[in-house]
Amino acid sequence: MARIEQSSGEASSPEVLEAIKRLERKPTKVIHHRPLFGGCGCCSGSLGIFIILGLLVLGVVARTGLVQIPVVSRVVYRQPAPSRIVAPTTTAALVPQRTADGRYQVTLTEGDLTATVQQTFATMNESNQLATFETGQVAINGDTIEIFATFSRPAGGSAMMQLMPIVIDHQLQFQLEQLRLGALALPRWLGGAKVEQAMNAQISEVFAQIPFQVDSLAVRAGAIDVLLSPVVPTAKP
């Protein structure tokens, strides 16, 4: 009977199988290759945002008219102008006139208020305020008062304010409603409030010269009719 001998390779097969099992159990490390231009999509997005923000800032600055920016200024800026040209009028002290119903009235024209505004700007210039005003005028349109001014400091430009005449504690006052620097609308606290306060102080000085108090007012095109009543002296105890 022939004898079949086991080969040496068969004797080592259990070891080979064990090595194969170990390789199967060992986790395979996956190598991720970064693209040649990795992250460029994110960089492009950030660059686009910065460009948009930069254009918005340039647009805001150009709308003020303080700086002329090529191309941008031509698109977003339009030179402001007053609704009409008003010359100042020089009038004497206020003289109340008796009305048909026995009351008293004074009329303030837009020329009178233009003279008041120009005096207000001259006072502000002397006190070294933020801006140096060159011209100023007042136009009365409907129930609002339009103040148009040009200035040379901090840079050449123009501003327009809309005020509402009101009566507070029997005094004529002007309340700022809108402020525009060039073509840009601004909140009142950025400078218009100072003009409002200075103008109210100037008007108070004018009315302090007469022994009357303000009761009411009526605004019409080009003028304000102010109804007055005599100030009754307080009796001394």
PDB file of C-alpha atoms in Angstrom, residues 117 137-148 160-166 173-179 188 192-193 195-197 199-200 219 224:
ATOM      1  CA  VAL A 117     -31.953 130.822  10.956  1.00  0.00           C
ATOM      2  CA  GLN A 137     -32.948 129.575   4.478  1.00  0.00           C
ATOM      3  CA  VAL A 138     -36.479 128.601   5.551  1.00  0.00           C
ATOM      4  CA  ALA A 139     -39.432 127.633   3.367  1.00  0.00           C
ATOM      5  CA  ILE A 140     -42.864 127.061   4.911  1.00  0.00           C
ATOM      6  CA  ASN A 141     -44.725 124.324   3.057  1.00  0.00           C
ATOM      7  CA  GLY A 142     -48.114 123.299   4.364  1.00  0.00           C
ATOM      8  CA  ASP A 143     -47.735 122.379   8.021  1.00  0.00           C
ATOM      9  CA  THR A 144     -43.954 121.827   7.994  1.00  0.00           C
ATOM     10  CA  ILE A 145     -40.937 124.110   7.944  1.00  0.00           C
ATOM     11  CA  GLU A 146     -38.030 123.275   5.665  1.00  0.00           C
ATOM     12  CA  ILE A 147     -34.546 124.468   6.594  1.00  0.00           C
ATOM     13  CA  PHE A 148     -31.920 124.153   3.880  1.00  0.00           C
ATOM     14  CA  MET A 160     -32.029 119.701   4.925  1.00  0.00           C
ATOM     15  CA  MET A 161     -34.247 119.644   8.019  1.00  0.00           C
ATOM     16  CA  GLN A 162     -37.994 119.493   8.396  1.00  0.00           C
ATOM     17  CA  LEU A 163     -39.453 120.943  11.578  1.00  0.00           C
ATOM     18  CA  MET A 164     -42.936 121.109  13.033  1.00  0.00           C
ATOM     19  CA  PRO A 165     -44.021 124.315  14.810  1.00  0.00           C
ATOM     20  CA  ILE A 166     -45.679 123.550  18.143  1.00  0.00           C
ATOM     21  CA  GLN A 173     -41.072 125.940  19.563  1.00  0.00           C
ATOM     22  CA  PHE A 174     -39.843 123.958  16.583  1.00  0.00           C
ATOM     23  CA  GLN A 175     -39.597 120.184  16.743  1.00  0.00           C
ATOM     24  CA  LEU A 176     -37.262 118.406  14.349  1.00  0.00           C
ATOM     25  CA  GLU A 177     -39.042 115.765  12.275  1.00  0.00           C
ATOM     26  CA  GLN A 178     -36.505 114.824   9.612  1.00  0.00           C
ATOM     27  CA  LEU A 179     -32.809 115.374   8.931  1.00  0.00           C
ATOM     28  CA  ARG A 188     -32.048 113.660  14.672  1.00  0.00           C
ATOM     29  CA  GLY A 192     -30.099 118.246  13.944  1.00  0.00           C
ATOM     30  CA  ALA A 193     -31.002 118.484  17.620  1.00  0.00           C
ATOM     31  CA  VAL A 195     -29.954 123.295  15.317  1.00  0.00           C
ATOM     32  CA  GLU A 196     -33.382 122.725  16.857  1.00  0.00           C
ATOM     33  CA  GLN A 197     -32.206 123.889  20.287  1.00  0.00           C
ATOM     34  CA  MET A 199     -33.359 128.014  16.804  1.00  0.00           C
ATOM     35  CA  ASN A 200     -35.784 127.602  19.710  1.00  0.00           C
ATOM     36  CA  VAL A 219     -49.452 127.390   9.517  1.00  0.00           C
ATOM     37  CA  ILE A 224     -47.148 131.185  10.530  1.00  0.00           C
TER      38      ILE A 224
END
